[in-house]
Coordinates of C-alpha atoms in Angstrom, one line a residue:
Chain D
M1 CA 10.5 36.7 45.5
E2 CA 8.9 33.5 44.3
H3 CA 9.3 32.5 40.5
T4 CA 6.9 30.4 38.7
S5 CA 7.3 29.4 35.2
E6 CA 4.6 30.4 32.6
G7 CA 3.3 26.6 32.6
E8 CA 3.0 26.4 36.4
R9 CA 1.1 29.6 36.5
N10 CA -1.3 28.4 33.7
S11 CA -1.7 25.0 35.6
C12 CA -3.0 26.4 38.7
N13 CA -6.2 28.1 39.3
R14 CA -7.1 31.3 41.3
E15 CA -7.1 29.1 44.8
G16 CA -3.8 27.9 43.9
T17 CA -4.9 24.1 43.4
P18 CA -3.4 22.4 40.4
K19 CA -5.6 22.3 37.3
P20 CA -5.8 19.0 35.6
I21 CA -3.8 18.9 32.4
M22 CA -5.8 17.7 29.4
A23 CA -3.2 15.3 27.9
I24 CA -3.7 14.8 24.2
K25 CA -2.1 11.7 22.8
T26 CA -0.4 12.3 19.7
I27 CA 1.7 9.8 17.6
S28 CA 4.7 11.3 16.5
R29 CA 5.8 11.1 12.6
H30 CA 8.9 8.7 13.7
T31 CA 6.6 6.5 15.8
K32 CA 4.2 6.3 12.7
K33 CA 7.0 5.1 10.4
R34 CA 8.0 2.6 13.1
Y35 CA 4.6 1.3 13.2
A36 CA 4.3 1.0 9.2
S37 CA 7.9 -0.7 9.1
A38 CA 7.0 -3.3 11.8
L39 CA 3.6 -4.2 9.9
I40 CA 5.4 -4.5 6.4
L41 CA 8.2 -6.6 8.2
T42 CA 5.4 -8.7 9.8
A43 CA 3.4 -9.2 6.7
A44 CA 6.6 -9.9 4.5
V45 CA 7.7 -12.7 7.1
G46 CA 4.4 -14.0 7.0
M47 CA 4.2 -14.2 3.5
L48 CA 7.7 -15.9 3.2
A49 CA 6.6 -18.6 5.5
V50 CA 3.5 -19.2 3.3
N51 CA 5.7 -19.0 0.1
I52 CA 8.1 -21.6 1.3
T53 CA 5.1 -24.2 2.2
R54 CA 3.5 -23.5 -1.2
Y55 CA 6.8 -23.9 -2.9
Y56 CA 7.5 -27.1 -1.2
Q57 CA 4.2 -28.6 -1.9
E58 CA 4.3 -27.5 -5.5
Y59 CA 7.8 -28.9 -6.0
T60 CA 7.0 -32.4 -4.7
Q61 CA 3.7 -32.5 -6.6
M62 CA 5.7 -31.6 -10.1
R63 CA 8.4 -34.3 -8.9
R64 CA 5.8 -36.8 -8.6
K65 CA 4.1 -35.7 -11.7
R66 CA 7.4 -35.9 -13.6
Q67 CA 8.2 -39.5 -12.4
E68 CA 4.7 -40.6 -13.4
S69 CA 5.1 -39.0 -17.0
P70 CA 8.5 -37.8 -18.2
Y71 CA 8.9 -34.3 -19.8
L72 CA 8.1 -34.6 -23.7
F73 CA 8.6 -32.3 -26.3
L74 CA 6.9 -33.4 -29.5
G75 CA 9.7 -31.6 -31.8
L76 CA 12.3 -34.3 -30.8
Q77 CA 10.3 -36.4 -33.3
F78 CA 12.1 -34.3 -36.1
S79 CA 15.6 -35.1 -35.1
G80 CA 18.2 -37.0 -36.4
L81 CA 17.9 -35.4 -40.2
Q82 CA 20.1 -32.3 -39.6
D83 CA 23.1 -33.8 -41.3
I84 CA 21.5 -33.8 -44.7
L85 CA 19.9 -30.4 -44.2
E86 CA 23.2 -28.9 -43.1
N87 CA 23.3 -26.2 -46.3
A88 CA 19.3 -26.0 -46.8
E89 CA 17.8 -22.9 -46.1
T90 CA 14.1 -23.6 -46.5
I91 CA 12.4 -26.9 -47.0
G92 CA 8.8 -28.2 -47.5
Y93 CA 6.7 -29.6 -45.1
L94 CA 4.1 -32.3 -46.2
T95 CA 1.5 -33.6 -43.8
D96 CA -1.8 -35.1 -44.2
K97 CA -2.8 -33.6 -40.3
D98 CA -4.8 -30.5 -39.8
L99 CA -2.3 -28.0 -39.1
Q100 CA -5.3 -25.6 -37.5
A101 CA -5.8 -28.2 -34.8
Q102 CA -3.9 -26.9 -31.8
P103 CA -1.8 -30.5 -31.2
N104 CA -0.7 -30.1 -34.9
A105 CA 0.1 -26.7 -34.8
M106 CA 1.8 -27.1 -31.8
Q107 CA 4.0 -29.9 -33.2
F108 CA 4.9 -27.9 -36.5
A109 CA 6.0 -25.1 -34.2
Q110 CA 8.3 -27.3 -32.1
A111 CA 9.4 -29.0 -35.6
Q112 CA 10.4 -25.6 -36.6
F113 CA 12.6 -25.0 -33.5
I114 CA 14.2 -28.5 -33.8
L115 CA 15.3 -28.1 -37.1
A116 CA 16.1 -24.4 -37.1
P117 CA 18.1 -22.6 -38.8
V118 CA 16.2 -24.6 -41.6
I119 CA 12.8 -23.0 -42.5
L120 CA 9.9 -25.1 -42.7
D121 CA 7.5 -24.1 -45.8
T122 CA 4.0 -25.7 -46.0
N123 CA 3.8 -24.7 -49.6
F124 CA 6.2 -27.4 -50.3
S125 CA 6.4 -27.9 -54.3
G126 CA 9.3 -25.7 -55.1
H127 CA 11.8 -27.0 -52.5
K128 CA 14.6 -29.6 -53.0
Y129 CA 14.0 -31.4 -49.7
I130 CA 10.7 -32.1 -48.3
L131 CA 9.7 -33.6 -45.1
L132 CA 6.8 -35.9 -44.9
D133 CA 4.8 -36.1 -41.7
C134 CA 1.9 -38.6 -42.1
S135 CA -0.3 -40.0 -39.6
R136 CA 0.4 -43.6 -40.9
P137 CA 3.4 -45.0 -43.3
E138 CA 1.1 -46.1 -46.1
I139 CA 0.0 -42.3 -46.3
A140 CA 3.8 -41.2 -46.6
W141 CA 4.5 -44.1 -49.3
A142 CA 1.5 -42.9 -51.2
M143 CA 2.8 -39.5 -51.3
I144 CA 6.0 -40.4 -52.4
K145 CA 4.8 -42.4 -55.5
K146 CA 2.1 -39.5 -56.0
F147 CA 4.9 -36.7 -56.5
R148 CA 7.7 -39.1 -57.5
F149 CA 9.9 -38.0 -54.7
Q150 CA 13.1 -39.7 -53.8
P151 CA 13.2 -40.9 -50.3
L152 CA 16.4 -40.1 -48.3
R153 CA 15.8 -41.0 -44.6
K154 CA 13.1 -42.0 -42.5
N155 CA 13.8 -41.6 -38.8
Q156 CA 12.6 -43.8 -35.8
F157 CA 9.4 -41.7 -35.4
G158 CA 8.5 -42.1 -38.9
I159 CA 9.3 -38.8 -40.2
V160 CA 10.4 -39.2 -43.9
L161 CA 12.8 -36.9 -45.8
V162 CA 12.5 -36.8 -49.3
R163 CA 14.2 -35.1 -52.5
N164 CA 12.0 -33.5 -54.8
P165 CA 13.1 -34.2 -58.3
Q166 CA 10.8 -31.7 -59.9
S167 CA 12.2 -28.6 -57.8
M168 CA 14.0 -25.6 -59.3
E169 CA 16.7 -26.1 -57.0
T170 CA 17.2 -30.1 -58.1
A171 CA 17.2 -29.1 -61.5
F172 CA 20.2 -26.8 -61.4
Chain C
M1 CA 27.4 -28.7 -17.2
N2 CA 31.0 -28.4 -17.4
L3 CA 33.7 -25.4 -17.6
L4 CA 33.2 -24.9 -21.1
T5 CA 29.5 -24.2 -20.5
L6 CA 30.3 -21.9 -17.7
M7 CA 33.6 -20.1 -19.4
P8 CA 31.8 -17.4 -21.4
F9 CA 29.7 -16.4 -18.1
I10 CA 33.0 -16.6 -16.0
I11 CA 34.8 -14.2 -18.5
S12 CA 31.9 -11.8 -18.8
A13 CA 31.9 -11.4 -15.2
I14 CA 35.4 -10.7 -15.0
C15 CA 35.0 -8.1 -17.7
G16 CA 32.1 -6.6 -15.9
F17 CA 33.9 -6.3 -12.7
C18 CA 36.9 -4.6 -13.9
L19 CA 34.6 -2.2 -16.0
L20 CA 32.3 -1.3 -13.1
N21 CA 35.4 -0.9 -11.0
L22 CA 36.8 1.7 -13.6
I23 CA 33.3 3.3 -13.7
L24 CA 32.8 3.4 -10.0
P25 CA 35.3 4.4 -7.3
S26 CA 33.1 3.5 -4.4
R27 CA 34.9 0.6 -2.1
R28 CA 32.9 0.5 0.8
P29 CA 33.0 -3.3 1.9
E30 CA 29.2 -3.3 2.0
D31 CA 29.0 -2.3 -1.6
L32 CA 30.8 -5.4 -2.8
P33 CA 27.9 -7.5 -3.2
W34 CA 25.7 -5.3 -5.1
Q35 CA 28.3 -4.4 -7.4
A36 CA 29.3 -7.9 -8.0
A37 CA 25.7 -8.6 -9.1
M38 CA 26.1 -5.6 -11.4
S39 CA 29.2 -6.5 -12.8
V40 CA 27.8 -9.9 -14.1
G41 CA 25.0 -8.4 -15.6
L42 CA 26.9 -5.4 -17.3
G43 CA 29.5 -7.9 -18.4
L44 CA 27.1 -10.3 -20.0
G45 CA 25.2 -7.0 -21.8
V46 CA 28.8 -6.1 -23.2
S47 CA 29.5 -9.6 -24.4
A48 CA 26.0 -9.6 -26.3
G49 CA 26.9 -6.0 -27.4
L50 CA 30.1 -7.9 -28.9
A51 CA 28.5 -10.8 -30.5
W52 CA 26.2 -8.3 -32.2
T53 CA 29.3 -6.7 -33.8
S54 CA 30.1 -10.1 -35.1
F55 CA 26.9 -10.2 -37.1
L56 CA 27.0 -6.5 -38.0
F57 CA 30.9 -6.7 -39.4
L58 CA 31.1 -10.1 -40.6
Q59 CA 27.7 -11.0 -41.5
Q60 CA 27.9 -14.1 -39.2
F61 CA 28.6 -15.5 -36.0
H62 CA 32.4 -16.0 -35.9
K63 CA 33.8 -17.9 -32.9
T64 CA 37.3 -16.4 -33.1
Y65 CA 36.4 -12.9 -33.6
L66 CA 34.0 -13.1 -30.7
I67 CA 36.7 -14.6 -28.5
G68 CA 39.3 -12.3 -29.6
C69 CA 37.2 -9.3 -28.8
H70 CA 36.9 -10.5 -25.4
V71 CA 40.5 -11.3 -24.7
A72 CA 41.2 -7.9 -26.1
L73 CA 38.7 -6.0 -23.8
L74 CA 39.9 -8.2 -20.8
L75 CA 43.4 -7.4 -21.2
S76 CA 42.7 -3.8 -22.0
L77 CA 40.7 -3.6 -18.9
L78 CA 43.2 -5.2 -16.8
Y79 CA 46.0 -3.0 -18.1
F80 CA 43.6 0.2 -16.9
Y81 CA 42.9 -1.5 -13.7
N82 CA 46.5 -2.3 -12.8
K83 CA 47.4 1.3 -13.7
N84 CA 45.1 2.6 -11.1
P85 CA 44.7 -0.1 -8.6
R86 CA 42.1 -0.1 -5.8
P87 CA 43.1 -2.0 -2.8
L88 CA 40.1 -4.4 -1.4
P89 CA 38.1 -2.8 1.2
R90 CA 38.5 -4.1 4.9
F91 CA 35.9 -6.2 6.0
D92 CA 34.8 -6.5 9.6
K93 CA 33.4 -9.5 11.2
K94 CA 29.6 -8.7 10.9
T95 CA 29.9 -7.8 7.2
V96 CA 31.8 -10.8 6.3
F97 CA 29.1 -13.0 8.4
D98 CA 26.3 -11.2 7.1
M99 CA 27.8 -11.7 3.4
M100 CA 28.4 -15.6 3.9
L101 CA 25.1 -16.0 5.5
A102 CA 23.1 -14.3 2.4
V103 CA 25.2 -16.2 0.0
L104 CA 24.5 -19.5 1.6
V105 CA 20.7 -18.7 2.0
L106 CA 20.2 -17.2 -1.4
G107 CA 22.2 -20.0 -2.8
F108 CA 20.0 -22.6 -1.2
F109 CA 17.1 -21.2 -2.6
L110 CA 18.5 -20.8 -6.2
T111 CA 19.6 -24.6 -6.2
V112 CA 15.9 -25.2 -5.5
A113 CA 14.8 -23.0 -8.2
W114 CA 17.7 -24.8 -10.6
H115 CA 15.9 -28.2 -9.5
F116 CA 12.3 -26.7 -10.2
G117 CA 13.4 -25.3 -13.6
Q118 CA 14.6 -28.7 -14.7
F119 CA 10.7 -29.7 -14.9
Y120 CA 10.8 -27.8 -18.0
P121 CA 14.4 -28.2 -19.4
L122 CA 13.5 -26.3 -22.7
G123 CA 11.6 -23.6 -21.0
G124 CA 7.9 -22.3 -21.5
W125 CA 6.5 -21.9 -25.0
D126 CA 7.6 -18.6 -25.8
A127 CA 11.2 -19.6 -24.7
W128 CA 11.7 -21.9 -27.7
Q129 CA 9.2 -20.3 -30.1
V130 CA 10.7 -16.7 -29.7
W131 CA 14.1 -16.7 -28.1
N132 CA 15.9 -20.1 -28.4
I133 CA 15.0 -20.5 -32.0
K134 CA 16.6 -16.9 -32.8
A135 CA 19.8 -18.2 -30.9
K136 CA 19.9 -21.2 -32.9
F137 CA 19.7 -19.0 -36.1
L138 CA 22.7 -16.8 -34.9
F139 CA 24.7 -19.6 -34.0
L140 CA 24.1 -22.2 -36.8
G141 CA 22.8 -20.2 -39.4
G142 CA 26.0 -19.0 -41.0
N143 CA 25.4 -16.1 -43.1
H144 CA 21.7 -17.0 -43.7
W145 CA 20.8 -15.9 -39.9
K146 CA 18.7 -13.0 -41.5
N147 CA 16.4 -15.7 -42.6
M148 CA 14.8 -15.8 -38.9
L149 CA 13.7 -12.1 -39.6
Q150 CA 11.2 -13.5 -42.3
P151 CA 7.8 -11.9 -41.8
S152 CA 6.5 -15.3 -42.6
L153 CA 7.9 -16.4 -39.3
W154 CA 5.6 -14.2 -37.4
Q155 CA 4.8 -16.5 -34.7
T156 CA 8.6 -16.2 -33.6
S157 CA 8.3 -12.6 -33.1
P158 CA 11.0 -11.5 -35.6
H159 CA 10.9 -7.7 -34.4
Y160 CA 11.9 -8.7 -31.0
P161 CA 15.4 -7.4 -30.2
L162 CA 18.1 -9.8 -29.7
L163 CA 19.9 -9.5 -26.1
L164 CA 19.1 -13.0 -24.8
P165 CA 19.5 -14.9 -28.2
L166 CA 22.9 -13.0 -28.3
I167 CA 23.9 -13.9 -24.4
N168 CA 22.9 -17.6 -25.5
V169 CA 25.1 -17.7 -28.5
W170 CA 28.1 -16.2 -26.7
G171 CA 27.1 -18.9 -23.9
W172 CA 27.5 -21.4 -26.7
T173 CA 30.8 -20.2 -28.2
F174 CA 33.1 -22.7 -26.6
Q175 CA 30.8 -25.5 -27.3
E176 CA 30.0 -27.5 -30.8
T177 CA 26.4 -27.8 -30.4
A178 CA 23.7 -25.6 -29.3
S179 CA 22.9 -27.3 -26.2
P180 CA 19.7 -26.4 -24.4
G181 CA 21.8 -26.1 -20.9
T182 CA 22.9 -22.9 -21.7
P183 CA 19.6 -20.8 -22.2
F184 CA 18.6 -22.5 -19.1
L185 CA 21.9 -21.3 -17.2
T186 CA 21.3 -18.1 -18.5
A187 CA 17.7 -17.8 -16.8
I188 CA 19.0 -19.4 -13.6
I189 CA 22.0 -16.6 -13.5
F190 CA 19.8 -13.8 -13.9
T191 CA 17.2 -15.1 -11.4
G192 CA 20.0 -15.3 -8.9
L193 CA 21.5 -12.0 -10.0
T194 CA 18.1 -10.3 -9.4
A195 CA 17.8 -11.5 -6.0
F196 CA 21.2 -11.0 -5.1
L197 CA 21.3 -7.4 -6.3
L198 CA 18.2 -6.7 -4.3
W199 CA 19.9 -8.0 -1.0
G200 CA 23.3 -6.5 -1.7
L201 CA 21.6 -3.2 -2.7
L202 CA 19.4 -2.9 0.3
Y203 CA 22.1 -4.2 2.9
S204 CA 24.4 -1.3 1.5
L205 CA 22.1 1.1 2.6
G206 CA 21.9 0.4 6.3
K207 CA 23.4 -3.1 6.9
K208 CA 19.9 -4.3 8.0
Q209 CA 20.5 -8.1 7.4
L210 CA 17.1 -9.5 7.5
L211 CA 15.3 -6.5 6.2
S212 CA 17.9 -6.8 3.2
L213 CA 17.3 -10.5 2.4
L214 CA 13.4 -10.5 2.9
P215 CA 12.5 -9.0 -0.6
A216 CA 15.4 -11.6 -2.3
L217 CA 13.7 -14.5 -0.4
L218 CA 10.1 -13.3 -1.3
L219 CA 11.1 -13.6 -4.8
L220 CA 13.2 -16.9 -4.6
T221 CA 10.7 -18.7 -2.7
H222 CA 7.7 -17.6 -4.8
P223 CA 6.5 -20.6 -7.2
F224 CA 5.2 -18.6 -9.7
F225 CA 7.8 -16.1 -10.0
I226 CA 10.4 -19.0 -10.1
T227 CA 8.5 -20.6 -12.7
L228 CA 8.6 -17.5 -14.9
A229 CA 12.0 -16.8 -14.2
T230 CA 13.6 -20.0 -15.1
S231 CA 11.1 -20.3 -18.2
Q232 CA 13.9 -19.0 -20.2
Y233 CA 12.1 -15.9 -21.5
A234 CA 13.8 -12.5 -21.9
D235 CA 11.2 -11.2 -18.8
I236 CA 14.0 -12.0 -16.1
L237 CA 16.7 -10.0 -17.9
F238 CA 14.1 -7.0 -18.2
S239 CA 13.6 -7.3 -14.5
F240 CA 17.3 -7.4 -13.6
Y241 CA 18.3 -4.5 -15.9
L242 CA 15.1 -2.2 -14.8
T243 CA 16.1 -2.8 -11.2
A244 CA 19.8 -2.3 -11.9
A245 CA 18.8 1.0 -13.8
L246 CA 16.8 2.1 -11.2
S247 CA 19.2 1.6 -8.3
C248 CA 21.7 3.3 -9.9
Q249 CA 19.5 6.3 -10.5
R250 CA 18.6 6.5 -6.8
K251 CA 21.9 5.7 -5.5
G252 CA 23.2 8.3 -7.8
L253 CA 21.1 10.9 -6.0
A254 CA 22.9 10.5 -2.7
H255 CA 26.2 10.1 -4.3
S256 CA 25.9 13.2 -5.9
N257 CA 29.3 13.8 -6.9
D258 CA 29.9 10.5 -8.5
Q259 CA 29.5 10.5 -12.2
G260 CA 30.0 6.8 -12.3
Y261 CA 26.2 6.3 -11.3
N262 CA 25.1 8.3 -14.2
V263 CA 27.3 6.5 -16.4
L264 CA 25.8 3.0 -15.2
F265 CA 22.2 4.4 -15.3
G266 CA 22.4 5.3 -18.8
V267 CA 24.2 1.9 -19.7
F268 CA 21.7 -0.2 -17.9
L269 CA 18.8 1.7 -19.6
G270 CA 20.3 1.3 -22.9
I271 CA 20.9 -2.7 -22.4
L272 CA 17.3 -2.9 -21.1
A273 CA 16.2 -1.4 -24.4
F274 CA 17.6 -4.4 -26.3
S275 CA 15.8 -7.0 -24.1
K276 CA 12.4 -6.7 -25.5
P277 CA 10.2 -4.1 -27.3
E278 CA 8.6 -3.3 -23.6
G279 CA 12.2 -2.6 -22.5
T280 CA 12.7 -0.2 -25.6
L281 CA 9.6 1.6 -24.6
L282 CA 10.7 1.8 -20.8
A283 CA 14.0 2.9 -21.7
L284 CA 12.7 5.7 -24.0
Q285 CA 10.5 6.9 -21.5
A286 CA 12.9 7.0 -18.5
F287 CA 15.2 9.0 -20.8
L288 CA 12.4 11.5 -21.5
L289 CA 11.4 11.6 -17.9
T290 CA 15.0 12.3 -16.8
V291 CA 15.4 15.0 -19.7
M292 CA 12.3 16.6 -18.0
M293 CA 13.1 16.1 -14.6
K294 CA 16.7 17.1 -14.5
K295 CA 16.7 17.0 -10.9
M296 CA 16.2 13.2 -11.0
L297 CA 19.6 13.0 -12.6
P298 CA 22.6 12.1 -10.4
G299 CA 25.4 14.4 -10.5
A300 CA 24.1 17.7 -9.0
G301 CA 26.4 19.7 -6.8
R302 CA 24.1 19.8 -3.9
P303 CA 21.0 17.6 -3.3
G304 CA 17.8 18.7 -5.2
S305 CA 19.5 21.2 -7.6
A306 CA 19.8 20.3 -11.4
P307 CA 22.9 18.6 -12.3
P308 CA 25.5 20.2 -14.4
R309 CA 25.7 20.1 -17.9
R310 CA 28.6 17.5 -17.8
A311 CA 26.7 15.3 -15.7
Q312 CA 23.9 15.4 -18.4
G313 CA 26.4 15.0 -21.3
I314 CA 27.8 12.2 -19.7
W315 CA 24.5 10.5 -18.8
I316 CA 22.9 11.2 -22.5
A317 CA 26.4 10.0 -24.2
S318 CA 26.4 6.4 -22.2
F319 CA 22.6 6.2 -22.8
C320 CA 23.1 6.7 -26.4
L321 CA 25.9 4.4 -26.8
A322 CA 24.2 1.4 -25.0
M323 CA 21.1 2.2 -26.9
M324 CA 23.2 1.8 -30.5
P325 CA 22.5 -2.1 -30.6
T326 CA 18.8 -1.3 -30.4
V327 CA 18.9 1.2 -32.8
I328 CA 20.7 -0.6 -35.5
F329 CA 18.6 -3.6 -35.0
N330 CA 15.4 -1.6 -35.3
V331 CA 16.4 0.8 -38.4
F332 CA 18.3 -1.9 -40.3
Y333 CA 17.1 -5.4 -39.3
S334 CA 13.7 -5.4 -37.7
P335 CA 10.9 -6.4 -40.1
G336 CA 8.4 -4.4 -37.9
N337 CA 5.8 -5.5 -35.7
Q338 CA 3.8 -8.3 -37.7
T339 CA 1.0 -8.5 -35.0
F340 CA -0.5 -5.2 -35.1
I341 CA -3.6 -3.6 -36.0
N342 CA -4.6 -0.1 -35.0
G343 CA -7.7 -0.3 -33.3
L344 CA -8.4 3.5 -33.7
S345 CA -8.5 3.6 -37.1
S346 CA -9.5 0.0 -38.2
W347 CA -13.1 -0.8 -39.2
D348 CA -12.7 -4.5 -39.0
H349 CA -11.1 -4.6 -35.6
P350 CA -12.0 -1.5 -33.8
A351 CA -10.8 -0.6 -30.0
S352 CA -14.0 -0.9 -28.3
L353 CA -15.2 0.3 -24.7
D354 CA -15.7 -3.2 -23.9
R355 CA -12.1 -3.8 -24.6
L356 CA -10.9 -1.2 -22.1
K357 CA -13.5 -2.6 -19.5
M358 CA -11.9 -5.8 -19.9
I359 CA -8.6 -4.8 -19.7
S360 CA -9.2 -2.9 -16.4
A361 CA -11.1 -5.7 -14.9
F362 CA -8.6 -8.3 -15.7
L363 CA -5.5 -6.1 -14.2
L364 CA -7.6 -6.2 -11.0
M365 CA -8.3 -9.8 -11.2
E366 CA -4.5 -10.3 -12.1
L367 CA -3.3 -8.4 -9.1
K368 CA -5.5 -10.2 -6.7
S369 CA -5.0 -13.7 -8.3
L370 CA -4.1 -16.5 -6.1
K371 CA -1.0 -17.5 -8.3
W372 CA 0.8 -14.2 -6.9
R373 CA 0.1 -15.3 -3.4
G374 CA -0.9 -11.8 -2.4
I375 CA 2.2 -10.4 -3.3
W376 CA 0.8 -7.4 -5.0
I377 CA -1.6 -6.7 -2.2
F378 CA 1.4 -6.7 -0.2
I379 CA 2.9 -4.3 -2.3
L380 CA 0.1 -1.9 -2.6
A381 CA -0.4 -2.0 1.0
G382 CA 3.1 -1.2 1.6
L383 CA 3.1 1.8 -0.7
F384 CA 0.0 3.2 1.3
L385 CA 1.7 2.7 4.5
Q386 CA 4.9 4.6 3.7
S387 CA 3.4 6.7 1.0
K388 CA 5.3 9.7 2.3
A389 CA 8.5 8.0 1.8
C390 CA 7.7 6.1 -1.2
F391 CA 6.4 9.2 -3.1
G392 CA 8.8 11.5 -1.6
K393 CA 11.2 13.7 -3.6
Q394 CA 14.0 10.9 -3.4
Y395 CA 11.9 8.3 -4.9
R396 CA 10.0 10.2 -7.6
F397 CA 11.4 8.5 -10.3
F398 CA 10.1 5.3 -9.2
P399 CA 6.5 6.2 -9.5
G400 CA 7.1 8.0 -12.6
V401 CA 8.9 5.2 -14.6
L402 CA 6.9 2.5 -13.4
L403 CA 3.3 3.8 -13.8
I404 CA 3.8 5.6 -17.2
Y405 CA 5.3 2.2 -18.4
L406 CA 2.2 0.3 -17.0
S407 CA -0.3 2.9 -18.2
S408 CA 1.7 2.7 -21.8
V409 CA 1.5 -1.3 -21.9
L410 CA -2.1 -1.1 -21.0
T411 CA -2.9 1.7 -23.5
Y412 CA -1.0 -0.7 -26.2
Y413 CA -3.5 -3.5 -25.1
Y414 CA -6.2 -1.5 -26.0
V415 CA -5.1 0.2 -29.1
N416 CA -3.7 -3.2 -30.7
T417 CA -6.6 -5.2 -31.6
Y418 CA -4.8 -8.0 -33.6
F419 CA -5.2 -10.4 -31.0
E420 CA -8.6 -11.3 -28.9
I421 CA -7.9 -9.5 -25.8
G422 CA -9.1 -12.1 -23.2
W423 CA -6.6 -14.4 -24.5
W424 CA -3.8 -12.0 -24.9
L425 CA -4.3 -10.7 -21.5
Q426 CA -4.3 -14.4 -20.3
V427 CA -1.1 -15.3 -21.7
S428 CA 1.0 -11.9 -21.3
L429 CA -0.1 -9.8 -18.4
H430 CA 1.2 -11.7 -15.7
R431 CA 4.5 -11.6 -17.6
I432 CA 4.5 -7.6 -17.6
L433 CA 3.8 -7.6 -13.6
F434 CA 6.5 -10.1 -13.3
T435 CA 9.1 -8.0 -14.8
L436 CA 8.1 -5.0 -12.6
L437 CA 7.8 -7.0 -9.3
P438 CA 11.5 -6.8 -8.4
A439 CA 11.5 -3.0 -8.8
F440 CA 8.5 -2.7 -6.8
L441 CA 9.7 -4.5 -4.0
L442 CA 13.1 -2.4 -4.3
W443 CA 11.0 0.7 -4.2
I444 CA 9.2 -0.4 -0.8
F445 CA 12.1 -2.0 0.9
W446 CA 14.7 1.1 0.3
P447 CA 13.4 3.6 2.7
L448 CA 13.0 0.7 5.3
S449 CA 16.6 -0.2 4.7
L450 CA 17.9 3.2 5.4
K451 CA 19.7 3.7 9.0
E452 CA 17.8 6.9 9.5
P453 CA 14.7 7.3 8.0
D454 CA 14.8 11.2 7.8
T455 CA 18.5 11.7 6.9
R456 CA 20.4 10.4 3.7
P457 CA 22.8 7.9 5.3
D458 CA 23.8 6.5 1.7
E459 CA 25.5 9.7 1.2
P460 CA 29.2 9.2 1.4
A461 CA 31.2 10.5 4.1

């Protein structure tokens, strides 16, 4: 007795000639994952190559820029006064500049950082120490005369630290 | 840069390593790199916490107290470590070679990042106006350090938590002055740790070297990422602690009997909360999400089941302990957000529909912006291509936390009408995306790094 399998029987027609099998191409889940992984990895390697090129360009560009104009921190103008202000918590800040203008506001913020933990107060009148940040030395001297301040130190950037004899802190 | 500058970081790294060894018993050779990265992060978090106690108990920064605390901690950790010594694992040649290669490659790009960051030695605008100024107040202010919390200094965001300034203060402990080199070193260390953590974690999953190195290299060679990472902002700390917390959560699901991951997950979330107000928000959201989705918590007896009460208790206790500095700061010290107007109730500054449109448009513009060099498009495409794996049961926590957090931040942009929205988005949205970048890369590359995609090979034998 001849035994044929279920599949073989189905694949033959009545005349016994083999019936063509319609193969449906399916991609297994595992293969799909492999394709996805390969795609992600290829994209990542491509991005890495672009990143490195761009990084090199930006680095060279920045290096050239720094050689032409070195890093400038406006607040450094306020250095060299910390020893006098050692025990001060808040000092006055007097200027003829417009603090609403962005460069001046930036300079004030950077001065605050350099002088921290001393706080700069634009409402200057009540404080023992006052920092004069004027656009010209003559203006600073005019202010000193006007308010009868006692000059304590002037640093190399023209910032003047004065004592305010009228303040409550000085009086007591 | 001298030994005194490096000393605090070395001490923190040793403390962190001993602590992590007590918490996590896993001693597979391939676990060593990511555990080393986590150790340094953990150690610096603990050091910041100890520095905070100096201000809480002594009302000022006290060098001797802080060094004494660290010596006591180190000695007690070494005592416990010696009591229960764990021999170093045996490394095979391939692992040693892979580790050396990774250290060389990542080290090279980190050195380039160092030079790149040196173009701005004092960091970006917010670095000195928000973070480094606080560190100076803490370090030099004596018992007047609280002056930095005055509402008049609203530009310095006095309500921001103090993790980064406290790490910098600890970094200055062995120096006489508040040198600008230390905040820069902190930024470089966390940049390196983030990259190293990404590589180490992915490598530990399937030992696929190229695949594990790719995300770390994508970060270290990305000019915009490096610019932000070395800008001395707290954002890089946020990135690191978020990535560490997520990895502990996901690793813990596989190592279901290991409570150490529970502890670390809670601790890293707690430290994250102390980094930025956004960190606090994300940590609380992650906490609530984990409480609601108990199956997300490592420590279940069998995969997919809810963890026993003990595991939940351990996790909640470690989270609460690590959250203590944030809670104390917010309850007793923070002057509150000085730059908030509720646009939903304000007549002068209402939250309009145009504002919402602008936020949505800006987000799309930002994602495809040239400065990101297509990395967000790559991430979105990667998530789409492996959506089944990335949104599967094992990774449900990732989209849960990241998407809820992103939506909350966008809602905050809408509700708070204090700032002009165009300017605000321009100066801050890229930083929000920056903080999430390593976590997104981890999410995509995790399923790819596993040995067999359909099994759980990171399950211990």
